[in-house]
Amino acid sequence: MKFQKLNSTHTKLIYDMSIQGATRAGVYVFAFHIHEELEKSIGNKMITFKNVFSSIGKESLWRKINSFLRLIVMEFIVFYGKKNDIFFFPAPEVPFSILLSKRKYIVTIHDLYSWKNSNKTTVFARFKNKLLPLIVQKAMYVATVSQFSKEEIIKYLNVKASDIVILPNGLDRRYTMNDDKHVISGLKNKKYILNVGSLEPRKNIEFLIDIFDLLKDKYYKDLKLVLTGGESWCTTNILHKINMSSYKKDIIILGNVELEALPWLYEQAQVMVFPSKEEGFGIPIIESLSQGTPALVQNNSAVKNFKEFGAIVMEDYDVLSWVNTIHEIIDNEVRIDKDLVFKVKEHFNWEKSAKVLVETIWTRK
């Protein structure tokens, strides 16, 4: 990777927003907020590539067709801008047209879970993984969201540390302002534990169901489990596990929750339980902590580092240990200390990450 100092007057950033048509998970949250902050800070120095095709809300064959068309349309991004402009890809999707050209780009790799576990992902994801070495080799810089992911990229993709820039995820203003929160009427006055994220194998939802079942058996007959569960892949086993639960009527799958309602959903939860097997960051954790609600995580990947912000880190996947810890939190009405809430809100800031990206493009040599 080589970087020449660019003329800040003439160079523009071409921002690919194609991921908007693929997911509403953390990768999209990152793409949306970095774009939003760049619009404020560099305005006319940025050109946005908007993809007209989306698989969001689509099912079966129609979903696959739209996914394919979205990727085809991405190939036309190479015709945007001028020779010295820089492309920014907020997800590890880089069109062949860019790879075959001499255009400059920065690509974002959020984590390498599917790279390391190719048998636990989709056929399409496995194909994309095969391209990663070529994608990072041709990139000016690789962006990522945490020190954990940076170390993984160095280890598995042989990228120099100096060629990786960390752009941490932040908090939406809804989590930092004292605006009135949107109430989810069906959950008002309900006692529940919460999990925010996609219903996919990596999130370890089946383990969470075991935890919930034992909590109901031993302690709380009135407790609910609330899952947000945005669109994902390979949900069959998870849904089967839910249907097999003795307490399936107390498991509520909300699907994609509107952004305005999420702060209330976190705030009203007894605890946010996040037993994911691996994360490059873990946005739901900081969102939960920012609303004063304890977050329970496993001692792995990037999530273990949230301990300094108040997260409770479990040492192993032992159902009884998690149940006992949750029981203590609920019975003692544990909330996150106000100083830690303030620390989370101050530290995780989209504006800061966007500023780092701007500095990377226009001031690094």
PDB file of C-alpha atoms in Angstrom, residues 2-147:
ATOM      1  CA  LYS A   2       1.398   3.379  -0.982  1.00  0.00           C
ATOM      2  CA  PHE A   3      -0.031   6.783  -0.236  1.00  0.00           C
ATOM      3  CA  GLN A   4       0.919  10.025  -1.878  1.00  0.00           C
ATOM      4  CA  LYS A   5      -0.007  13.311  -0.267  1.00  0.00           C
ATOM      5  CA  LEU A   6      -3.147  14.543  -1.964  1.00  0.00           C
ATOM      6  CA  ASN A   7      -4.264  18.009  -2.903  1.00  0.00           C
ATOM      7  CA  SER A   8      -7.036  18.686  -0.398  1.00  0.00           C
ATOM      8  CA  THR A   9      -8.542  21.306  -2.697  1.00  0.00           C
ATOM      9  CA  HIS A  10      -9.209  18.971  -5.587  1.00  0.00           C
ATOM     10  CA  THR A  11      -9.444  15.454  -4.128  1.00  0.00           C
ATOM     11  CA  LYS A  12     -12.947  14.245  -3.331  1.00  0.00           C
ATOM     12  CA  LEU A  13     -14.222  11.253  -1.388  1.00  0.00           C
ATOM     13  CA  ILE A  14     -16.589   8.907  -3.187  1.00  0.00           C
ATOM     14  CA  TYR A  15     -18.656   7.175  -0.518  1.00  0.00           C
ATOM     15  CA  ASP A  16     -20.298   3.853  -1.378  1.00  0.00           C
ATOM     16  CA  MET A  17     -23.665   3.425   0.367  1.00  0.00           C
ATOM     17  CA  SER A  18     -24.546   0.111  -1.309  1.00  0.00           C
ATOM     18  CA  ILE A  19     -24.510  -1.633   2.077  1.00  0.00           C
ATOM     19  CA  GLN A  20     -27.776   0.184   2.810  1.00  0.00           C
ATOM     20  CA  GLY A  21     -29.491  -2.338   0.570  1.00  0.00           C
ATOM     21  CA  ALA A  22     -27.932  -5.386   2.225  1.00  0.00           C
ATOM     22  CA  THR A  23     -28.416  -5.153   5.980  1.00  0.00           C
ATOM     23  CA  ARG A  24     -29.510  -3.052   8.958  1.00  0.00           C
ATOM     24  CA  ALA A  25     -26.922  -4.644  11.257  1.00  0.00           C
ATOM     25  CA  GLY A  26     -23.778  -3.020  12.682  1.00  0.00           C
ATOM     26  CA  VAL A  27     -22.051  -2.617   9.305  1.00  0.00           C
ATOM     27  CA  TYR A  28     -24.937  -0.475   8.072  1.00  0.00           C
ATOM     28  CA  VAL A  29     -25.026   1.524  11.327  1.00  0.00           C
ATOM     29  CA  PHE A  30     -21.341   2.315  10.812  1.00  0.00           C
ATOM     30  CA  ALA A  31     -21.839   3.267   7.149  1.00  0.00           C
ATOM     31  CA  PHE A  32     -24.835   5.486   7.888  1.00  0.00           C
ATOM     32  CA  HIS A  33     -23.296   7.452  10.763  1.00  0.00           C
ATOM     33  CA  ILE A  34     -19.860   7.981   9.238  1.00  0.00           C
ATOM     34  CA  HIS A  35     -21.586   9.239   6.088  1.00  0.00           C
ATOM     35  CA  GLU A  36     -23.819  11.523   8.141  1.00  0.00           C
ATOM     36  CA  GLU A  37     -20.828  13.077   9.927  1.00  0.00           C
ATOM     37  CA  LEU A  38     -18.867  13.504   6.700  1.00  0.00           C
ATOM     38  CA  GLU A  39     -21.786  15.347   5.153  1.00  0.00           C
ATOM     39  CA  LYS A  40     -21.515  17.868   7.989  1.00  0.00           C
ATOM     40  CA  SER A  41     -17.741  18.230   7.902  1.00  0.00           C
ATOM     41  CA  ILE A  42     -16.653  17.984   4.260  1.00  0.00           C
ATOM     42  CA  GLY A  43     -19.916  18.506   2.388  1.00  0.00           C
ATOM     43  CA  ASN A  44     -19.012  19.328  -1.206  1.00  0.00           C
ATOM     44  CA  LYS A  45     -15.840  17.234  -1.019  1.00  0.00           C
ATOM     45  CA  MET A  46     -17.906  14.039  -0.882  1.00  0.00           C
ATOM     46  CA  ILE A  47     -19.853  12.279  -3.621  1.00  0.00           C
ATOM     47  CA  THR A  48     -22.340   9.612  -2.471  1.00  0.00           C
ATOM     48  CA  PHE A  49     -22.903   6.512  -4.581  1.00  0.00           C
ATOM     49  CA  LYS A  50     -26.487   5.376  -3.983  1.00  0.00           C
ATOM     50  CA  ASN A  51     -27.493   1.876  -5.020  1.00  0.00           C
ATOM     51  CA  VAL A  52     -31.119   1.541  -6.183  1.00  0.00           C
ATOM     52  CA  PHE A  53     -31.422  -2.169  -5.378  1.00  0.00           C
ATOM     53  CA  SER A  54     -32.103  -3.522  -1.896  1.00  0.00           C
ATOM     54  CA  SER A  55     -32.805  -6.941  -0.419  1.00  0.00           C
ATOM     55  CA  ILE A  56     -34.147  -5.443   2.829  1.00  0.00           C
ATOM     56  CA  GLY A  57     -37.621  -6.794   3.501  1.00  0.00           C
ATOM     57  CA  LYS A  58     -37.456  -9.127   0.497  1.00  0.00           C
ATOM     58  CA  GLU A  59     -37.839 -12.896   0.784  1.00  0.00           C
ATOM     59  CA  SER A  60     -36.736 -16.049  -1.030  1.00  0.00           C
ATOM     60  CA  LEU A  61     -35.945 -15.674  -4.739  1.00  0.00           C
ATOM     61  CA  TRP A  62     -36.824 -11.978  -4.889  1.00  0.00           C
ATOM     62  CA  ARG A  63     -34.287 -11.313  -2.099  1.00  0.00           C
ATOM     63  CA  LYS A  64     -31.563 -13.170  -4.008  1.00  0.00           C
ATOM     64  CA  ILE A  65     -32.350 -11.348  -7.240  1.00  0.00           C
ATOM     65  CA  ASN A  66     -32.121  -7.956  -5.546  1.00  0.00           C
ATOM     66  CA  SER A  67     -28.870  -8.935  -3.833  1.00  0.00           C
ATOM     67  CA  PHE A  68     -27.374  -9.897  -7.195  1.00  0.00           C
ATOM     68  CA  LEU A  69     -28.581  -6.701  -8.881  1.00  0.00           C
ATOM     69  CA  ARG A  70     -27.174  -4.607  -6.022  1.00  0.00           C
ATOM     70  CA  LEU A  71     -23.725  -6.092  -6.650  1.00  0.00           C
ATOM     71  CA  ILE A  72     -24.013  -5.537 -10.399  1.00  0.00           C
ATOM     72  CA  VAL A  73     -24.894  -1.870  -9.900  1.00  0.00           C
ATOM     73  CA  MET A  74     -21.907  -1.460  -7.561  1.00  0.00           C
ATOM     74  CA  GLU A  75     -19.613  -2.115 -10.521  1.00  0.00           C
ATOM     75  CA  PHE A  76     -20.637   1.236 -12.018  1.00  0.00           C
ATOM     76  CA  ILE A  77     -19.098   3.163  -9.119  1.00  0.00           C
ATOM     77  CA  VAL A  78     -15.786   3.140 -10.999  1.00  0.00           C
ATOM     78  CA  PHE A  79     -17.206   5.795 -13.328  1.00  0.00           C
ATOM     79  CA  TYR A  80     -17.766   8.229 -10.474  1.00  0.00           C
ATOM     80  CA  GLY A  81     -15.412  11.108  -9.742  1.00  0.00           C
ATOM     81  CA  LYS A  82     -12.036  11.940 -11.202  1.00  0.00           C
ATOM     82  CA  LYS A  83      -8.719  10.121 -11.367  1.00  0.00           C
ATOM     83  CA  ASN A  84      -7.341  11.349  -8.024  1.00  0.00           C
ATOM     84  CA  ASP A  85     -10.549  10.970  -6.033  1.00  0.00           C
ATOM     85  CA  ILE A  86     -10.676   8.317  -3.301  1.00  0.00           C
ATOM     86  CA  PHE A  87     -13.365   5.694  -2.816  1.00  0.00           C
ATOM     87  CA  PHE A  88     -14.480   4.711   0.669  1.00  0.00           C
ATOM     88  CA  PHE A  89     -16.141   1.336   1.171  1.00  0.00           C
ATOM     89  CA  PRO A  90     -17.700   1.060   4.674  1.00  0.00           C
ATOM     90  CA  ALA A  91     -18.012  -2.716   4.249  1.00  0.00           C
ATOM     91  CA  PRO A  92     -15.568  -5.298   2.807  1.00  0.00           C
ATOM     92  CA  GLU A  93     -17.341  -5.217  -0.560  1.00  0.00           C
ATOM     93  CA  VAL A  94     -15.147  -3.780  -3.309  1.00  0.00           C
ATOM     94  CA  PRO A  95     -16.372  -4.104  -6.924  1.00  0.00           C
ATOM     95  CA  PHE A  96     -14.235  -5.908  -9.498  1.00  0.00           C
ATOM     96  CA  SER A  97     -14.234  -2.711 -11.553  1.00  0.00           C
ATOM     97  CA  ILE A  98     -12.288  -0.977  -8.778  1.00  0.00           C
ATOM     98  CA  LEU A  99      -9.924  -3.894  -8.222  1.00  0.00           C
ATOM     99  CA  LEU A 100      -9.094  -3.992 -11.937  1.00  0.00           C
ATOM    100  CA  SER A 101      -8.628  -0.241 -12.165  1.00  0.00           C
ATOM    101  CA  LYS A 102      -5.959   1.999 -10.673  1.00  0.00           C
ATOM    102  CA  ARG A 103      -8.444   3.985  -8.593  1.00  0.00           C
ATOM    103  CA  LYS A 104      -7.553   4.681  -4.952  1.00  0.00           C
ATOM    104  CA  TYR A 105      -9.752   3.312  -2.182  1.00  0.00           C
ATOM    105  CA  ILE A 106     -10.064   2.616   1.531  1.00  0.00           C
ATOM    106  CA  VAL A 107     -11.940  -0.512   2.575  1.00  0.00           C
ATOM    107  CA  THR A 108     -13.476  -1.278   5.972  1.00  0.00           C
ATOM    108  CA  ILE A 109     -13.133  -4.732   7.516  1.00  0.00           C
ATOM    109  CA  HIS A 110     -15.170  -4.887  10.716  1.00  0.00           C
ATOM    110  CA  ASP A 111     -14.033  -8.340  11.805  1.00  0.00           C
ATOM    111  CA  LEU A 112     -12.675 -11.613  10.443  1.00  0.00           C
ATOM    112  CA  TYR A 113     -15.118 -14.045  12.023  1.00  0.00           C
ATOM    113  CA  SER A 114     -16.383 -15.414   8.697  1.00  0.00           C
ATOM    114  CA  TRP A 115     -12.807 -15.484   7.391  1.00  0.00           C
ATOM    115  CA  LYS A 116     -11.775 -17.767  10.240  1.00  0.00           C
ATOM    116  CA  ASN A 117     -15.019 -19.760  10.205  1.00  0.00           C
ATOM    117  CA  SER A 118     -15.813 -20.168   6.521  1.00  0.00           C
ATOM    118  CA  ASN A 119     -17.926 -23.246   7.239  1.00  0.00           C
ATOM    119  CA  LYS A 120     -20.221 -21.140   9.413  1.00  0.00           C
ATOM    120  CA  THR A 121     -21.203 -18.554   6.868  1.00  0.00           C
ATOM    121  CA  THR A 122     -23.022 -18.246   3.539  1.00  0.00           C
ATOM    122  CA  VAL A 123     -21.697 -19.388   0.169  1.00  0.00           C
ATOM    123  CA  PHE A 124     -21.580 -15.780  -0.964  1.00  0.00           C
ATOM    124  CA  ALA A 125     -19.629 -14.733   2.147  1.00  0.00           C
ATOM    125  CA  ARG A 126     -17.115 -17.525   1.501  1.00  0.00           C
ATOM    126  CA  PHE A 127     -16.613 -16.217  -2.024  1.00  0.00           C
ATOM    127  CA  LYS A 128     -16.087 -12.673  -0.719  1.00  0.00           C
ATOM    128  CA  ASN A 129     -13.544 -13.964   1.786  1.00  0.00           C
ATOM    129  CA  LYS A 130     -11.417 -15.352  -1.022  1.00  0.00           C
ATOM    130  CA  LEU A 131     -11.125 -11.831  -2.393  1.00  0.00           C
ATOM    131  CA  LEU A 132     -10.050 -10.218   0.892  1.00  0.00           C
ATOM    132  CA  PRO A 133      -6.276 -10.693   0.398  1.00  0.00           C
ATOM    133  CA  LEU A 134      -6.493  -8.995  -2.992  1.00  0.00           C
ATOM    134  CA  ILE A 135      -8.769  -6.254  -1.660  1.00  0.00           C
ATOM    135  CA  VAL A 136      -6.406  -5.297   1.186  1.00  0.00           C
ATOM    136  CA  GLN A 137      -3.345  -5.591  -1.030  1.00  0.00           C
ATOM    137  CA  LYS A 138      -4.688  -2.981  -3.438  1.00  0.00           C
ATOM    138  CA  ALA A 139      -6.174  -0.665  -0.803  1.00  0.00           C
ATOM    139  CA  MET A 140      -4.528   2.578   0.284  1.00  0.00           C
ATOM    140  CA  TYR A 141      -5.647   1.879   3.820  1.00  0.00           C
ATOM    141  CA  VAL A 142      -7.754  -0.664   5.645  1.00  0.00           C
ATOM    142  CA  ALA A 143     -10.220   0.805   8.123  1.00  0.00           C
ATOM    143  CA  THR A 144     -11.557  -1.175  11.067  1.00  0.00           C
ATOM    144  CA  VAL A 145     -13.542  -0.558  14.250  1.00  0.00           C
ATOM    145  CA  SER A 146     -11.366  -1.806  17.122  1.00  0.00           C
ATOM    146  CA  GLN A 147      -7.861  -2.682  18.232  1.00  0.00           C
TER     147      GLN A 147
END
